[in-house]
């Protein structure tokens, strides 16, 4: 017994070390979530958005009498424009310095009456009436109508494309990431058109003095405009029509 040796063996079993997270797996999961969201929006959100946008555009087309320009799929009843008359006066100084009455038919000025304080005229005021036999269009309203009509055509086309992609309602559709990109590109184009329509009213491009000098309708005033006076009309934000903020002096 004394010569015997005993050995003691200690065995410890540790659980396997957890695997380090794989960044690529996280990126794949994020990408898949984005793809799923893209398809969900195409299936459930875009059609509702288009219906709302076309509803507002239909109202704009009705107010602006654009039934002949806008997409016929909106089914806007044809209507004739009605004349509207606006009384304008100077916003600075005395209201007697500058007054005007403008009659519009859609985007056309069909009559203009102006009274301007002008010492060289008899009685100190120049008074004239213009009923031009040439088109005197408010270019801003014409541009606005053109932009809106183009938007209606693009959105009606997009709405038909969505109906085609949706299929027969049997639970299968043709939506994909490529259709999502195409739809987004088309919506960006329509947003640009709407922005241009808004800017045509909010940021008017006023004619230069030289353009006004040779603008045919301004030669239709009776009696004729004095050689050193020029008159124009334009849209300014929520004010539908106002006379140009100055009566321009132009050296011939």
PDB file of C-alpha atoms in Angstrom:
ATOM      1  CA  UNK A   1       0.000   0.000   0.000  1.00  0.00           C
ATOM      2  CA  UNK A   2       2.824   2.295   0.806  1.00  0.00           C
ATOM      3  CA  UNK A   3       4.272   2.071  -2.745  1.00  0.00           C
ATOM      4  CA  UNK A   4       1.029   2.811  -4.570  1.00  0.00           C
ATOM      5  CA  UNK A   5       0.550   6.295  -6.250  1.00  0.00           C
ATOM      6  CA  UNK A   6      -2.807   7.840  -6.927  1.00  0.00           C
ATOM      7  CA  UNK A   7      -3.402  10.295  -9.859  1.00  0.00           C
ATOM      8  CA  UNK A   8      -6.156  12.885  -9.722  1.00  0.00           C
ATOM      9  CA  UNK A   9      -7.579  14.140 -13.053  1.00  0.00           C
ATOM     10  CA  UNK A  10      -9.873  17.184 -13.126  1.00  0.00           C
ATOM     11  CA  UNK A  11     -11.960  17.606 -16.263  1.00  0.00           C
ATOM     12  CA  UNK A  12     -13.873  20.841 -16.928  1.00  0.00           C
ATOM     13  CA  UNK A  13     -16.277  21.120 -19.899  1.00  0.00           C
ATOM     14  CA  UNK A  14     -16.891  24.735 -20.987  1.00  0.00           C
ATOM     15  CA  UNK A  15     -19.765  25.690 -23.366  1.00  0.00           C
ATOM     16  CA  UNK A  16     -18.664  26.769 -26.852  1.00  0.00           C
ATOM     17  CA  UNK A  17     -17.895  30.455 -27.252  1.00  0.00           C
ATOM     18  CA  UNK A  18     -20.704  32.420 -28.950  1.00  0.00           C
ATOM     19  CA  UNK A  19     -20.114  33.352 -32.541  1.00  0.00           C
ATOM     20  CA  UNK A  20     -19.217  36.958 -33.240  1.00  0.00           C
ATOM     21  CA  UNK A  21     -22.031  38.882 -34.986  1.00  0.00           C
ATOM     22  CA  UNK A  22     -21.644  39.010 -38.729  1.00  0.00           C
ATOM     23  CA  UNK A  23     -22.053  42.581 -40.028  1.00  0.00           C
ATOM     24  CA  UNK A  24     -23.068  41.268 -43.417  1.00  0.00           C
ATOM     25  CA  UNK A  25     -26.065  39.496 -41.874  1.00  0.00           C
ATOM     26  CA  UNK A  26     -27.241  42.788 -40.355  1.00  0.00           C
ATOM     27  CA  UNK A  27     -26.862  44.577 -43.671  1.00  0.00           C
ATOM     28  CA  UNK A  28     -28.798  41.862 -45.469  1.00  0.00           C
ATOM     29  CA  UNK A  29     -31.607  42.097 -42.925  1.00  0.00           C
ATOM     30  CA  UNK A  30     -31.800  45.910 -43.256  1.00  0.00           C
ATOM     31  CA  UNK A  31     -31.852  45.646 -47.043  1.00  0.00           C
ATOM     32  CA  UNK A  32     -34.604  43.038 -46.939  1.00  0.00           C
ATOM     33  CA  UNK A  33     -36.692  45.242 -44.628  1.00  0.00           C
ATOM     34  CA  UNK A  34     -36.332  48.157 -47.035  1.00  0.00           C
ATOM     35  CA  UNK A  35     -37.321  45.980 -49.986  1.00  0.00           C
ATOM     36  CA  UNK A  36     -40.397  44.742 -48.097  1.00  0.00           C
ATOM     37  CA  UNK A  37     -41.351  48.327 -47.236  1.00  0.00           C
ATOM     38  CA  UNK A  38     -40.917  49.365 -50.877  1.00  0.00           C
ATOM     39  CA  UNK A  39     -43.320  46.661 -52.039  1.00  0.00           C
ATOM     40  CA  UNK A  40     -45.819  47.426 -49.263  1.00  0.00           C
ATOM     41  CA  UNK A  41     -45.949  51.100 -50.288  1.00  0.00           C
ATOM     42  CA  UNK A  42     -46.511  50.157 -53.934  1.00  0.00           C
ATOM     43  CA  UNK A  43     -49.368  47.825 -52.986  1.00  0.00           C
ATOM     44  CA  UNK A  44     -51.145  49.930 -50.363  1.00  0.00           C
ATOM     45  CA  UNK A  45     -50.110  53.599 -50.395  1.00  0.00           C
ATOM     46  CA  UNK A  46     -49.481  54.947 -53.897  1.00  0.00           C
ATOM     47  CA  UNK A  47     -53.004  54.389 -55.245  1.00  0.00           C
ATOM     48  CA  UNK A  48     -54.495  56.339 -52.325  1.00  0.00           C
ATOM     49  CA  UNK A  49     -52.010  59.163 -52.834  1.00  0.00           C
ATOM     50  CA  UNK A  50     -52.805  59.360 -56.555  1.00  0.00           C
ATOM     51  CA  UNK A  51     -56.553  59.517 -55.930  1.00  0.00           C
ATOM     52  CA  UNK A  52     -56.077  62.415 -53.524  1.00  0.00           C
ATOM     53  CA  UNK A  53     -53.750  64.304 -55.888  1.00  0.00           C
ATOM     54  CA  UNK A  54     -56.066  63.836 -58.875  1.00  0.00           C
ATOM     55  CA  UNK A  55     -59.000  65.037 -56.783  1.00  0.00           C
ATOM     56  CA  UNK A  56     -57.201  68.320 -56.028  1.00  0.00           C
ATOM     57  CA  UNK A  57     -56.083  68.683 -59.650  1.00  0.00           C
ATOM     58  CA  UNK A  58     -59.660  68.129 -60.830  1.00  0.00           C
ATOM     59  CA  UNK A  59     -60.756  71.025 -58.624  1.00  0.00           C
ATOM     60  CA  UNK A  60     -58.002  73.235 -60.085  1.00  0.00           C
ATOM     61  CA  UNK A  61     -58.980  72.294 -63.637  1.00  0.00           C
ATOM     62  CA  UNK A  62     -62.630  73.112 -62.930  1.00  0.00           C
ATOM     63  CA  UNK A  63     -61.803  76.529 -61.454  1.00  0.00           C
ATOM     64  CA  UNK A  64     -59.389  77.409 -64.263  1.00  0.00           C
ATOM     65  CA  UNK A  65     -61.696  76.043 -67.008  1.00  0.00           C
ATOM     66  CA  UNK A  66     -59.083  73.559 -68.235  1.00  0.00           C
ATOM     67  CA  UNK A  67     -61.520  70.866 -69.358  1.00  0.00           C
ATOM     68  CA  UNK A  68     -60.163  71.122 -72.916  1.00  0.00           C
ATOM     69  CA  UNK A  69     -56.534  70.804 -71.773  1.00  0.00           C
ATOM     70  CA  UNK A  70     -56.554  68.315 -68.917  1.00  0.00           C
ATOM     71  CA  UNK A  71     -56.728  64.544 -69.270  1.00  0.00           C
ATOM     72  CA  UNK A  72     -60.167  63.383 -70.391  1.00  0.00           C
ATOM     73  CA  UNK A  73     -59.989  60.491 -67.902  1.00  0.00           C
ATOM     74  CA  UNK A  74     -60.721  63.039 -65.142  1.00  0.00           C
ATOM     75  CA  UNK A  75     -64.181  63.436 -66.710  1.00  0.00           C
ATOM     76  CA  UNK A  76     -64.455  67.161 -66.140  1.00  0.00           C
ATOM     77  CA  UNK A  77     -67.587  68.666 -67.652  1.00  0.00           C
ATOM     78  CA  UNK A  78     -66.882  71.221 -70.356  1.00  0.00           C
ATOM     79  CA  UNK A  79     -67.628  74.766 -69.250  1.00  0.00           C
ATOM     80  CA  UNK A  80     -67.329  78.188 -70.777  1.00  0.00           C
ATOM     81  CA  UNK A  81     -65.219  80.785 -69.019  1.00  0.00           C
ATOM     82  CA  UNK A  82     -66.936  83.654 -67.231  1.00  0.00           C
ATOM     83  CA  UNK A  83     -65.732  87.226 -67.101  1.00  0.00           C
ATOM     84  CA  UNK A  84     -64.341  88.571 -63.844  1.00  0.00           C
ATOM     85  CA  UNK A  85     -63.713  92.210 -63.102  1.00  0.00           C
ATOM     86  CA  UNK A  86     -61.071  93.481 -60.680  1.00  0.00           C
ATOM     87  CA  UNK A  87     -60.573  96.951 -59.275  1.00  0.00           C
ATOM     88  CA  UNK A  88     -56.935  97.847 -58.647  1.00  0.00           C
ATOM     89  CA  UNK A  89     -55.293 100.804 -57.012  1.00  0.00           C
ATOM     90  CA  UNK A  90     -51.880 101.919 -55.926  1.00  0.00           C
ATOM     91  CA  UNK A  91     -50.632 100.385 -52.664  1.00  0.00           C
ATOM     92  CA  UNK A  92     -48.295 103.316 -52.053  1.00  0.00           C
ATOM     93  CA  UNK A  93     -49.199 106.972 -51.844  1.00  0.00           C
ATOM     94  CA  UNK A  94     -52.626 108.269 -52.731  1.00  0.00           C
ATOM     95  CA  UNK A  95     -55.075 105.871 -54.344  1.00  0.00           C
ATOM     96  CA  UNK A  96     -55.761 108.573 -56.933  1.00  0.00           C
ATOM     97  CA  UNK A  97     -52.216 108.285 -58.309  1.00  0.00           C
ATOM     98  CA  UNK A  98     -52.937 104.985 -59.986  1.00  0.00           C
ATOM     99  CA  UNK A  99     -56.228 103.135 -60.483  1.00  0.00           C
ATOM    100  CA  UNK A 100     -57.243 100.445 -62.899  1.00  0.00           C
ATOM    101  CA  UNK A 101     -60.157  98.209 -63.729  1.00  0.00           C
ATOM    102  CA  UNK A 102     -59.332  94.906 -65.432  1.00  0.00           C
ATOM    103  CA  UNK A 103     -61.807  92.430 -66.932  1.00  0.00           C
ATOM    104  CA  UNK A 104     -60.588  88.871 -67.415  1.00  0.00           C
ATOM    105  CA  UNK A 105     -61.988  85.964 -69.399  1.00  0.00           C
ATOM    106  CA  UNK A 106     -59.994  82.947 -68.247  1.00  0.00           C
ATOM    107  CA  UNK A 107     -56.387  83.972 -68.914  1.00  0.00           C
ATOM    108  CA  UNK A 108     -57.266  86.821 -71.311  1.00  0.00           C
ATOM    109  CA  UNK A 109     -57.485  90.533 -70.535  1.00  0.00           C
ATOM    110  CA  UNK A 110     -60.481  91.635 -72.578  1.00  0.00           C
ATOM    111  CA  UNK A 111     -60.754  95.161 -71.212  1.00  0.00           C
ATOM    112  CA  UNK A 112     -58.571  97.496 -69.182  1.00  0.00           C
ATOM    113  CA  UNK A 113     -59.329 100.956 -67.871  1.00  0.00           C
ATOM    114  CA  UNK A 114     -56.571 103.004 -66.254  1.00  0.00           C
ATOM    115  CA  UNK A 115     -56.371 106.341 -64.512  1.00  0.00           C
ATOM    116  CA  UNK A 116     -52.883 107.664 -63.812  1.00  0.00           C
ATOM    117  CA  UNK A 117     -51.827 110.939 -62.279  1.00  0.00           C
ATOM    118  CA  UNK A 118     -49.997 112.629 -65.141  1.00  0.00           C
ATOM    119  CA  UNK A 119     -49.262 116.367 -65.007  1.00  0.00           C
ATOM    120  CA  UNK A 120     -48.848 116.654 -68.794  1.00  0.00           C
ATOM    121  CA  UNK A 121     -52.426 115.496 -69.431  1.00  0.00           C
ATOM    122  CA  UNK A 122     -55.428 117.754 -69.292  1.00  0.00           C
ATOM    123  CA  UNK A 123     -56.720 117.972 -65.747  1.00  0.00           C
ATOM    124  CA  UNK A 124     -53.544 116.333 -64.437  1.00  0.00           C
ATOM    125  CA  UNK A 125     -54.745 112.749 -65.063  1.00  0.00           C
ATOM    126  CA  UNK A 126     -54.391 110.359 -67.948  1.00  0.00           C
ATOM    127  CA  UNK A 127     -57.469 108.201 -68.485  1.00  0.00           C
ATOM    128  CA  UNK A 128     -57.733 105.499 -71.133  1.00  0.00           C
ATOM    129  CA  UNK A 129     -59.573 102.336 -72.072  1.00  0.00           C
ATOM    130  CA  UNK A 130     -58.193  99.327 -73.951  1.00  0.00           C
ATOM    131  CA  UNK A 131     -60.352  96.705 -75.648  1.00  0.00           C
ATOM    132  CA  UNK A 132     -57.647  94.929 -77.650  1.00  0.00           C
ATOM    133  CA  UNK A 133     -58.474  93.137 -80.873  1.00  0.00           C
ATOM    134  CA  UNK A 134     -55.333  91.040 -80.314  1.00  0.00           C
ATOM    135  CA  UNK A 135     -54.826  88.411 -77.631  1.00  0.00           C
ATOM    136  CA  UNK A 136     -53.746  89.923 -74.333  1.00  0.00           C
ATOM    137  CA  UNK A 137     -53.023  86.852 -72.247  1.00  0.00           C
ATOM    138  CA  UNK A 138     -51.754  86.723 -68.696  1.00  0.00           C
ATOM    139  CA  UNK A 139     -48.826  84.438 -69.438  1.00  0.00           C
ATOM    140  CA  UNK A 140     -48.679  83.275 -65.818  1.00  0.00           C
ATOM    141  CA  UNK A 141     -52.204  81.836 -65.951  1.00  0.00           C
ATOM    142  CA  UNK A 142     -51.461  80.209 -69.297  1.00  0.00           C
ATOM    143  CA  UNK A 143     -48.276  78.621 -67.905  1.00  0.00           C
ATOM    144  CA  UNK A 144     -50.158  77.502 -64.794  1.00  0.00           C
ATOM    145  CA  UNK A 145     -52.805  75.758 -66.899  1.00  0.00           C
ATOM    146  CA  UNK A 146     -50.214  74.065 -69.113  1.00  0.00           C
ATOM    147  CA  UNK A 147     -48.280  72.678 -66.142  1.00  0.00           C
ATOM    148  CA  UNK A 148     -51.436  71.424 -64.410  1.00  0.00           C
ATOM    149  CA  UNK A 149     -52.744  69.747 -67.573  1.00  0.00           C
ATOM    150  CA  UNK A 150     -49.432  67.920 -68.042  1.00  0.00           C
ATOM    151  CA  UNK A 151     -49.573  66.696 -64.443  1.00  0.00           C
ATOM    152  CA  UNK A 152     -53.087  65.312 -64.934  1.00  0.00           C
ATOM    153  CA  UNK A 153     -51.943  63.313 -67.971  1.00  0.00           C
ATOM    154  CA  UNK A 154     -48.899  61.894 -66.172  1.00  0.00           C
ATOM    155  CA  UNK A 155     -50.831  60.914 -63.039  1.00  0.00           C
ATOM    156  CA  UNK A 156     -53.696  59.317 -65.006  1.00  0.00           C
ATOM    157  CA  UNK A 157     -51.119  57.272 -66.940  1.00  0.00           C
ATOM    158  CA  UNK A 158     -49.469  56.258 -63.674  1.00  0.00           C
ATOM    159  CA  UNK A 159     -52.814  55.269 -62.182  1.00  0.00           C
ATOM    160  CA  UNK A 160     -53.508  52.983 -65.144  1.00  0.00           C
ATOM    161  CA  UNK A 161     -50.045  51.455 -64.813  1.00  0.00           C
ATOM    162  CA  UNK A 162     -50.699  50.683 -61.145  1.00  0.00           C
ATOM    163  CA  UNK A 163     -53.949  48.941 -62.025  1.00  0.00           C
ATOM    164  CA  UNK A 164     -52.081  46.813 -64.560  1.00  0.00           C
ATOM    165  CA  UNK A 165     -49.360  45.924 -62.028  1.00  0.00           C
ATOM    166  CA  UNK A 166     -51.985  45.040 -59.435  1.00  0.00           C
ATOM    167  CA  UNK A 167     -53.227  42.218 -61.644  1.00  0.00           C
ATOM    168  CA  UNK A 168     -56.625  40.558 -61.541  1.00  0.00           C
ATOM    169  CA  UNK A 169     -57.110  40.736 -57.795  1.00  0.00           C
ATOM    170  CA  UNK A 170     -56.238  37.074 -57.256  1.00  0.00           C
ATOM    171  CA  UNK A 171     -53.517  37.874 -54.740  1.00  0.00           C
ATOM    172  CA  UNK A 172     -50.693  38.026 -57.262  1.00  0.00           C
ATOM    173  CA  UNK A 173     -49.201  41.228 -58.655  1.00  0.00           C
ATOM    174  CA  UNK A 174     -46.224  42.427 -60.674  1.00  0.00           C
ATOM    175  CA  UNK A 175     -44.773  44.915 -58.209  1.00  0.00           C
ATOM    176  CA  UNK A 176     -40.997  44.766 -57.881  1.00  0.00           C
ATOM    177  CA  UNK A 177     -38.057  46.968 -56.960  1.00  0.00           C
ATOM    178  CA  UNK A 178     -37.731  48.052 -60.589  1.00  0.00           C
ATOM    179  CA  UNK A 179     -41.390  49.138 -60.762  1.00  0.00           C
ATOM    180  CA  UNK A 180     -40.880  51.052 -57.526  1.00  0.00           C
ATOM    181  CA  UNK A 181     -37.958  52.971 -59.035  1.00  0.00           C
ATOM    182  CA  UNK A 182     -39.935  53.746 -62.188  1.00  0.00           C
ATOM    183  CA  UNK A 183     -42.925  54.990 -60.181  1.00  0.00           C
ATOM    184  CA  UNK A 184     -40.665  57.153 -58.019  1.00  0.00           C
ATOM    185  CA  UNK A 185     -39.030  58.694 -61.094  1.00  0.00           C
ATOM    186  CA  UNK A 186     -42.438  59.533 -62.574  1.00  0.00           C
ATOM    187  CA  UNK A 187     -43.591  61.106 -59.311  1.00  0.00           C
ATOM    188  CA  UNK A 188     -40.455  63.257 -59.225  1.00  0.00           C
ATOM    189  CA  UNK A 189     -41.297  64.575 -62.696  1.00  0.00           C
ATOM    190  CA  UNK A 190     -44.851  65.424 -61.629  1.00  0.00           C
ATOM    191  CA  UNK A 191     -43.570  67.163 -58.493  1.00  0.00           C
ATOM    192  CA  UNK A 192     -41.296  69.281 -60.666  1.00  0.00           C
ATOM    193  CA  UNK A 193     -44.263  70.258 -62.868  1.00  0.00           C
ATOM    194  CA  UNK A 194     -46.309  71.206 -59.795  1.00  0.00           C
ATOM    195  CA  UNK A 195     -43.392  73.293 -58.515  1.00  0.00           C
ATOM    196  CA  UNK A 196     -43.188  75.105 -61.860  1.00  0.00           C
ATOM    197  CA  UNK A 197     -46.949  75.732 -61.746  1.00  0.00           C
ATOM    198  CA  UNK A 198     -46.649  77.227 -58.267  1.00  0.00           C
ATOM    199  CA  UNK A 199     -43.670  79.386 -59.207  1.00  0.00           C
ATOM    200  CA  UNK A 200     -45.496  80.797 -62.230  1.00  0.00           C
ATOM    201  CA  UNK A 201     -47.891  82.441 -59.770  1.00  0.00           C
ATOM    202  CA  UNK A 202     -45.659  83.054 -56.759  1.00  0.00           C
ATOM    203  CA  UNK A 203     -42.624  84.307 -58.707  1.00  0.00           C
ATOM    204  CA  UNK A 204     -43.943  86.252 -61.699  1.00  0.00           C
ATOM    205  CA  UNK A 205     -41.607  87.091 -64.552  1.00  0.00           C
ATOM    206  CA  UNK A 206     -42.245  90.723 -65.294  1.00  0.00           C
ATOM    207  CA  UNK A 207     -41.681  91.996 -68.789  1.00  0.00           C
ATOM    208  CA  UNK A 208     -38.748  94.307 -69.350  1.00  0.00           C
ATOM    209  CA  UNK A 209     -39.347  97.927 -70.371  1.00  0.00           C
ATOM    210  CA  UNK A 210     -38.278  97.100 -73.913  1.00  0.00           C
ATOM    211  CA  UNK A 211     -40.731  94.177 -74.072  1.00  0.00           C
ATOM    212  CA  UNK A 212     -43.520  96.371 -72.760  1.00  0.00           C
ATOM    213  CA  UNK A 213     -42.702  99.072 -75.281  1.00  0.00           C
ATOM    214  CA  UNK A 214     -43.304  96.693 -78.197  1.00  0.00           C
ATOM    215  CA  UNK A 215     -46.080  94.652 -76.574  1.00  0.00           C
ATOM    216  CA  UNK A 216     -49.011  94.940 -79.067  1.00  0.00           C
ATOM    217  CA  UNK A 217     -51.919  95.162 -76.559  1.00  0.00           C
ATOM    218  CA  UNK A 218     -50.424  98.243 -74.890  1.00  0.00           C
ATOM    219  CA  UNK A 219     -50.855 100.067 -78.179  1.00  0.00           C
ATOM    220  CA  UNK A 220     -54.613  99.538 -78.027  1.00  0.00           C
ATOM    221  CA  UNK A 221     -55.324 102.159 -75.356  1.00  0.00           C
ATOM    222  CA  UNK A 222     -57.619 105.004 -76.372  1.00  0.00           C
ATOM    223  CA  UNK A 223     -56.276 107.635 -76.140  1.00  0.00           C
ATOM    224  CA  UNK A 224     -52.774 106.182 -76.738  1.00  0.00           C
ATOM    225  CA  UNK A 225     -50.367 105.846 -73.832  1.00  0.00           C
ATOM    226  CA  UNK A 226     -47.992 108.790 -73.443  1.00  0.00           C
ATOM    227  CA  UNK A 227     -44.551 108.081 -74.871  1.00  0.00           C
ATOM    228  CA  UNK A 228     -42.959 108.012 -71.418  1.00  0.00           C
ATOM    229  CA  UNK A 229     -45.544 105.672 -69.825  1.00  0.00           C
ATOM    230  CA  UNK A 230     -45.870 101.888 -69.906  1.00  0.00           C
ATOM    231  CA  UNK A 231     -48.454  99.649 -68.231  1.00  0.00           C
ATOM    232  CA  UNK A 232     -48.625  95.919 -67.554  1.00  0.00           C
ATOM    233  CA  UNK A 233     -50.562  93.449 -65.409  1.00  0.00           C
ATOM    234  CA  UNK A 234     -49.410  90.348 -63.585  1.00  0.00           C
ATOM    235  CA  UNK A 235     -50.324  87.888 -60.833  1.00  0.00           C
ATOM    236  CA  UNK A 236     -48.782  88.324 -57.411  1.00  0.00           C
ATOM    237  CA  UNK A 237     -49.255  85.473 -54.910  1.00  0.00           C
ATOM    238  CA  UNK A 238     -52.797  85.480 -53.571  1.00  0.00           C
ATOM    239  CA  UNK A 239     -53.619  88.770 -55.295  1.00  0.00           C
ATOM    240  CA  UNK A 240     -55.105  87.633 -58.564  1.00  0.00           C
ATOM    241  CA  UNK A 241     -54.265  90.712 -60.607  1.00  0.00           C
ATOM    242  CA  UNK A 242     -52.485  93.906 -59.855  1.00  0.00           C
ATOM    243  CA  UNK A 243     -51.120  96.657 -61.991  1.00  0.00           C
ATOM    244  CA  UNK A 244     -47.383  96.858 -62.431  1.00  0.00           C
ATOM    245  CA  UNK A 245     -45.985  98.570 -59.357  1.00  0.00           C
ATOM    246  CA  UNK A 246     -44.678 101.421 -61.429  1.00  0.00           C
ATOM    247  CA  UNK A 247     -45.715 103.309 -64.503  1.00  0.00           C
ATOM    248  CA  UNK A 248     -42.448 102.899 -66.327  1.00  0.00           C
ATOM    249  CA  UNK A 249     -40.611 105.782 -67.933  1.00  0.00           C
ATOM    250  CA  UNK A 250     -38.883 104.682 -71.088  1.00  0.00           C
ATOM    251  CA  UNK A 251     -36.533 106.888 -73.097  1.00  0.00           C
ATOM    252  CA  UNK A 252     -37.103 106.350 -76.770  1.00  0.00           C
TER     253      UNK A 252
END
